[in-house]
PDB file of C-alpha atoms in Angstrom:
ATOM      1  CA  MET T   1      95.825-135.380  14.293  1.00  0.00           C
ATOM      2  CA  SER T   2      94.425-138.277  12.266  1.00  0.00           C
ATOM      3  CA  LYS T   3      95.785-141.778  12.638  1.00  0.00           C
ATOM      4  CA  PRO T   4      98.094-142.945   9.847  1.00  0.00           C
ATOM      5  CA  ILE T   5      97.282-145.343   7.067  1.00  0.00           C
ATOM      6  CA  TYR T   6      99.610-148.331   7.297  1.00  0.00           C
ATOM      7  CA  ILE T   7     100.731-149.622   3.898  1.00  0.00           C
ATOM      8  CA  LEU T   8     102.401-152.994   4.367  1.00  0.00           C
ATOM      9  CA  ASN T   9     104.166-154.879   1.603  1.00  0.00           C
ATOM     10  CA  GLY T  10     105.235-158.505   1.634  1.00  0.00           C
ATOM     11  CA  PRO T  11     108.059-160.555   0.175  1.00  0.00           C
ATOM     12  CA  ASN T  12     109.847-159.677  -3.046  1.00  0.00           C
ATOM     13  CA  LEU T  13     108.042-156.373  -3.487  1.00  0.00           C
ATOM     14  CA  ASN T  14     111.356-154.655  -2.780  1.00  0.00           C
ATOM     15  CA  ARG T  15     112.289-155.975  -6.255  1.00  0.00           C
ATOM     16  CA  LEU T  16     109.511-154.080  -8.063  1.00  0.00           C
ATOM     17  CA  GLY T  17     110.766-152.469 -11.235  1.00  0.00           C
ATOM     18  CA  THR T  18     112.995-155.406 -12.128  1.00  0.00           C
ATOM     19  CA  ARG T  19     111.007-158.445 -10.949  1.00  0.00           C
ATOM     20  CA  GLU T  20     108.906-159.948 -13.744  1.00  0.00           C
ATOM     21  CA  PRO T  21     108.097-156.571 -15.327  1.00  0.00           C
ATOM     22  CA  GLU T  22     105.618-158.242 -17.699  1.00  0.00           C
ATOM     23  CA  ILE T  23     103.469-159.003 -14.607  1.00  0.00           C
ATOM     24  CA  TYR T  24     104.406-156.262 -12.123  1.00  0.00           C
ATOM     25  CA  GLY T  25     105.534-153.405 -14.384  1.00  0.00           C
ATOM     26  CA  ARG T  26     108.636-151.250 -14.111  1.00  0.00           C
ATOM     27  CA  THR T  27     107.581-148.967 -11.249  1.00  0.00           C
ATOM     28  CA  THR T  28     109.825-149.319  -8.197  1.00  0.00           C
ATOM     29  CA  LEU T  29     108.609-149.593  -4.612  1.00  0.00           C
ATOM     30  CA  THR T  30     110.157-146.180  -3.920  1.00  0.00           C
ATOM     31  CA  GLU T  31     108.005-144.731  -6.708  1.00  0.00           C
ATOM     32  CA  VAL T  32     104.951-146.541  -5.305  1.00  0.00           C
ATOM     33  CA  GLU T  33     105.587-144.971  -1.906  1.00  0.00           C
ATOM     34  CA  ALA T  34     105.847-141.504  -3.462  1.00  0.00           C
ATOM     35  CA  SER T  35     102.535-141.981  -5.303  1.00  0.00           C
ATOM     36  CA  CYS T  36     100.880-143.134  -2.053  1.00  0.00           C
ATOM     37  CA  ARG T  37     102.088-140.065  -0.199  1.00  0.00           C
ATOM     38  CA  GLU T  38     100.811-137.844  -3.005  1.00  0.00           C
ATOM     39  CA  ALA T  39      97.413-139.594  -3.028  1.00  0.00           C
ATOM     40  CA  ALA T  40      97.188-139.187   0.767  1.00  0.00           C
ATOM     41  CA  SER T  41      97.142-135.374   0.442  1.00  0.00           C
ATOM     42  CA  GLY T  42      98.991-134.864   3.715  1.00  0.00           C
ATOM     43  CA  ARG T  43      97.351-137.681   5.693  1.00  0.00           C
ATOM     44  CA  PRO T  44     100.089-139.567   7.570  1.00  0.00           C
ATOM     45  CA  ILE T  45     101.314-142.769   5.926  1.00  0.00           C
ATOM     46  CA  VAL T  46     103.429-145.552   7.405  1.00  0.00           C
ATOM     47  CA  PHE T  47     104.916-147.377   4.407  1.00  0.00           C
ATOM     48  CA  ARG T  48     106.884-150.586   4.951  1.00  0.00           C
ATOM     49  CA  GLN T  49     108.096-153.712   3.155  1.00  0.00           C
ATOM     50  CA  SER T  50     109.510-156.956   4.510  1.00  0.00           C
ATOM     51  CA  ASN T  51     110.413-160.404   3.293  1.00  0.00           C
ATOM     52  CA  ARG T  52     109.839-161.668   6.854  1.00  0.00           C
ATOM     53  CA  GLU T  53     106.399-162.848   7.945  1.00  0.00           C
ATOM     54  CA  TYR T  54     106.959-162.094  11.635  1.00  0.00           C
ATOM     55  CA  GLU T  55     107.869-158.492  10.841  1.00  0.00           C
ATOM     56  CA  ILE T  56     104.602-157.950   8.972  1.00  0.00           C
ATOM     57  CA  VAL T  57     102.703-159.447  11.924  1.00  0.00           C
ATOM     58  CA  GLU T  58     104.503-157.012  14.265  1.00  0.00           C
ATOM     59  CA  TRP T  59     103.558-154.073  12.022  1.00  0.00           C
ATOM     60  CA  VAL T  60      99.907-155.161  12.031  1.00  0.00           C
ATOM     61  CA  HIS T  61     100.117-155.218  15.846  1.00  0.00           C
ATOM     62  CA  GLU T  62     101.532-151.686  15.745  1.00  0.00           C
ATOM     63  CA  ALA T  63      98.697-150.595  13.453  1.00  0.00           C
ATOM     64  CA  ILE T  64      96.170-152.068  15.899  1.00  0.00           C
ATOM     65  CA  ASP T  65      97.410-149.536  18.456  1.00  0.00           C
ATOM     66  CA  GLU T  66      98.280-146.588  16.204  1.00  0.00           C
ATOM     67  CA  GLY T  67      96.685-146.904  12.746  1.00  0.00           C
ATOM     68  CA  GLY T  68      93.459-145.732  11.191  1.00  0.00           C
ATOM     69  CA  GLY T  69      93.481-148.273   8.366  1.00  0.00           C
ATOM     70  CA  ILE T  70      95.670-150.926   6.767  1.00  0.00           C
ATOM     71  CA  ILE T  71      96.443-151.403   3.098  1.00  0.00           C
ATOM     72  CA  ILE T  72      98.295-154.677   2.728  1.00  0.00           C
ATOM     73  CA  ASN T  73      99.903-156.340  -0.243  1.00  0.00           C
ATOM     74  CA  PRO T  74     100.947-159.567   1.455  1.00  0.00           C
ATOM     75  CA  ALA T  75     102.387-160.919  -1.811  1.00  0.00           C
ATOM     76  CA  ALA T  76     103.164-164.651  -1.426  1.00  0.00           C
ATOM     77  CA  PHE T  77     102.056-164.561   2.227  1.00  0.00           C
ATOM     78  CA  THR T  78      98.511-164.026   0.896  1.00  0.00           C
ATOM     79  CA  PHE T  79      98.325-167.734   0.145  1.00  0.00           C
ATOM     80  CA  THR T  80     100.272-169.145   3.089  1.00  0.00           C
ATOM     81  CA  SER T  81     100.052-167.000   6.207  1.00  0.00           C
ATOM     82  CA  MET T  82      97.471-167.762   8.830  1.00  0.00           C
ATOM     83  CA  ALA T  83      99.624-165.685  11.202  1.00  0.00           C
ATOM     84  CA  ILE T  84      99.051-162.511   9.159  1.00  0.00           C
ATOM     85  CA  MET T  85      95.352-163.356   8.823  1.00  0.00           C
ATOM     86  CA  ASP T  86      95.038-163.823  12.594  1.00  0.00           C
ATOM     87  CA  ALA T  87      96.815-160.514  13.253  1.00  0.00           C
ATOM     88  CA  LEU T  88      94.573-158.688  10.792  1.00  0.00           C
ATOM     89  CA  LYS T  89      91.476-160.149  12.480  1.00  0.00           C
ATOM     90  CA  MET T  90      92.416-158.148  15.590  1.00  0.00           C
ATOM     91  CA  PHE T  91      92.406-154.828  13.712  1.00  0.00           C
ATOM     92  CA  SER T  92      89.129-152.968  14.221  1.00  0.00           C
ATOM     93  CA  GLY T  93      89.511-150.514  11.327  1.00  0.00           C
ATOM     94  CA  PRO T  94      89.213-151.001   7.578  1.00  0.00           C
ATOM     95  CA  ILE T  95      91.634-153.273   5.721  1.00  0.00           C
ATOM     96  CA  ILE T  96      92.264-153.208   1.983  1.00  0.00           C
ATOM     97  CA  GLU T  97      93.965-156.252   0.479  1.00  0.00           C
ATOM     98  CA  LEU T  98      95.944-155.129  -2.566  1.00  0.00           C
ATOM     99  CA  HIS T  99      97.520-157.041  -5.439  1.00  0.00           C
ATOM    100  CA  ILE T 100      99.316-155.555  -8.417  1.00  0.00           C
ATOM    101  CA  SER T 101      98.252-158.386 -10.728  1.00  0.00           C
ATOM    102  CA  ASN T 102      94.808-159.939 -10.986  1.00  0.00           C
ATOM    103  CA  ILE T 103      95.453-162.991  -8.832  1.00  0.00           C
ATOM    104  CA  HIS T 104      92.257-164.636 -10.094  1.00  0.00           C
ATOM    105  CA  LYS T 105      93.574-164.584 -13.644  1.00  0.00           C
ATOM    106  CA  ARG T 106      96.771-166.373 -12.660  1.00  0.00           C
ATOM    107  CA  GLU T 107      97.576-169.980 -11.797  1.00  0.00           C
ATOM    108  CA  PRO T 108      95.166-171.723  -9.382  1.00  0.00           C
ATOM    109  CA  ILE T 109      97.670-171.569  -6.503  1.00  0.00           C
ATOM    110  CA  TYR T 110      97.045-167.790  -6.445  1.00  0.00           C
ATOM    111  CA  HIS T 111      93.271-168.068  -6.089  1.00  0.00           C
ATOM    112  CA  ARG T 112      92.956-168.844  -2.335  1.00  0.00           C
ATOM    113  CA  SER T 113      93.698-165.793  -0.179  1.00  0.00           C
ATOM    114  CA  TYR T 114      93.904-166.055   3.602  1.00  0.00           C
ATOM    115  CA  VAL T 115      93.550-162.259   3.777  1.00  0.00           C
ATOM    116  CA  SER T 116      90.350-161.759   1.754  1.00  0.00           C
ATOM    117  CA  PRO T 117      88.004-163.158   4.437  1.00  0.00           C
ATOM    118  CA  VAL T 118      89.180-160.497   6.910  1.00  0.00           C
ATOM    119  CA  ALA T 119      89.568-157.617   4.420  1.00  0.00           C
ATOM    120  CA  THR T 120      87.038-154.835   4.048  1.00  0.00           C
ATOM    121  CA  ALA T 121      87.865-154.583   0.326  1.00  0.00           C
ATOM    122  CA  VAL T 122      90.152-156.155  -2.268  1.00  0.00           C
ATOM    123  CA  ILE T 123      91.908-154.371  -5.125  1.00  0.00           C
ATOM    124  CA  ALA T 124      93.628-156.514  -7.755  1.00  0.00           C
ATOM    125  CA  GLY T 125      94.848-156.091 -11.301  1.00  0.00           C
ATOM    126  CA  LEU T 126      95.306-152.312 -11.473  1.00  0.00           C
ATOM    127  CA  GLY T 127      99.086-152.541 -11.494  1.00  0.00           C
ATOM    128  CA  THR T 128     100.948-150.255  -9.145  1.00  0.00           C
ATOM    129  CA  ASN T 129      98.199-147.653  -9.751  1.00  0.00           C
ATOM    130  CA  GLY T 130      96.115-149.762  -7.376  1.00  0.00           C
ATOM    131  CA  TYR T 131      98.080-148.291  -4.479  1.00  0.00           C
ATOM    132  CA  SER T 132      96.862-144.731  -5.161  1.00  0.00           C
ATOM    133  CA  VAL T 133      93.318-146.018  -5.597  1.00  0.00           C
ATOM    134  CA  ALA T 134      93.627-147.849  -2.277  1.00  0.00           C
ATOM    135  CA  VAL T 135      94.950-144.776  -0.447  1.00  0.00           C
ATOM    136  CA  ARG T 136      92.084-142.599  -1.706  1.00  0.00           C
ATOM    137  CA  ALA T 137      89.536-145.290  -0.830  1.00  0.00           C
ATOM    138  CA  MET T 138      91.054-145.766   2.621  1.00  0.00           C
ATOM    139  CA  SER T 139      91.004-142.019   3.248  1.00  0.00           C
ATOM    140  CA  ASP T 140      87.285-142.046   2.458  1.00  0.00           C
ATOM    141  CA  MET T 141      86.732-145.070   4.721  1.00  0.00           C
ATOM    142  CA  ILE T 142      88.434-143.607   7.776  1.00  0.00           C
ATOM    143  CA  GLY T 143      87.143-140.085   7.172  1.00  0.00           C
ATOM    144  CA  GLY T 144      88.252-136.903   8.805  1.00  0.00           C
ATOM    145  CA  PRO T 145      90.632-134.344   7.392  1.00  0.00           C
ATOM    146  CA  PRO T 146      94.239-135.255   6.640  1.00  0.00           C
ATOM    147  CA  ALA T 147      96.836-134.204   9.179  1.00  0.00           C
ATOM    148  CA  GLY T 148      97.520-130.483   9.133  1.00  0.00           C
ATOM    149  CA  ALA T 149      94.303-129.667   7.270  1.00  0.00           C
TER     150      ALA T 149
END
């Protein structure tokens, strides 16, 4: 059985669909999860969201032991969390940093990511569709057939 793709979401992403829809759209996190599972074509997915930095660090630690790849939308922690960066540095598989908006087109405070230097790839500005793109790309990166195939 193939190792799961961990999809980790940071603070305020539980509010997708209602939070600043002009920036983040109207798709909910539940809908994002469903699109990720569909894009995974049966490959196991661990999909989580937290507003707590320590919880995301713990999930990265779990992925170190059990995951094939990490897709992470650290949200605001992108620009503040050395703890998440340090945890990700310990992961030996591919990491995709994901942002719904194009962070480089936003205010300067959003331009310095602590995650980018340790990420294999960065996806930004595709809206919530970026998640499906990331899942397909991660599946290609980690190879092998999806579970049950």
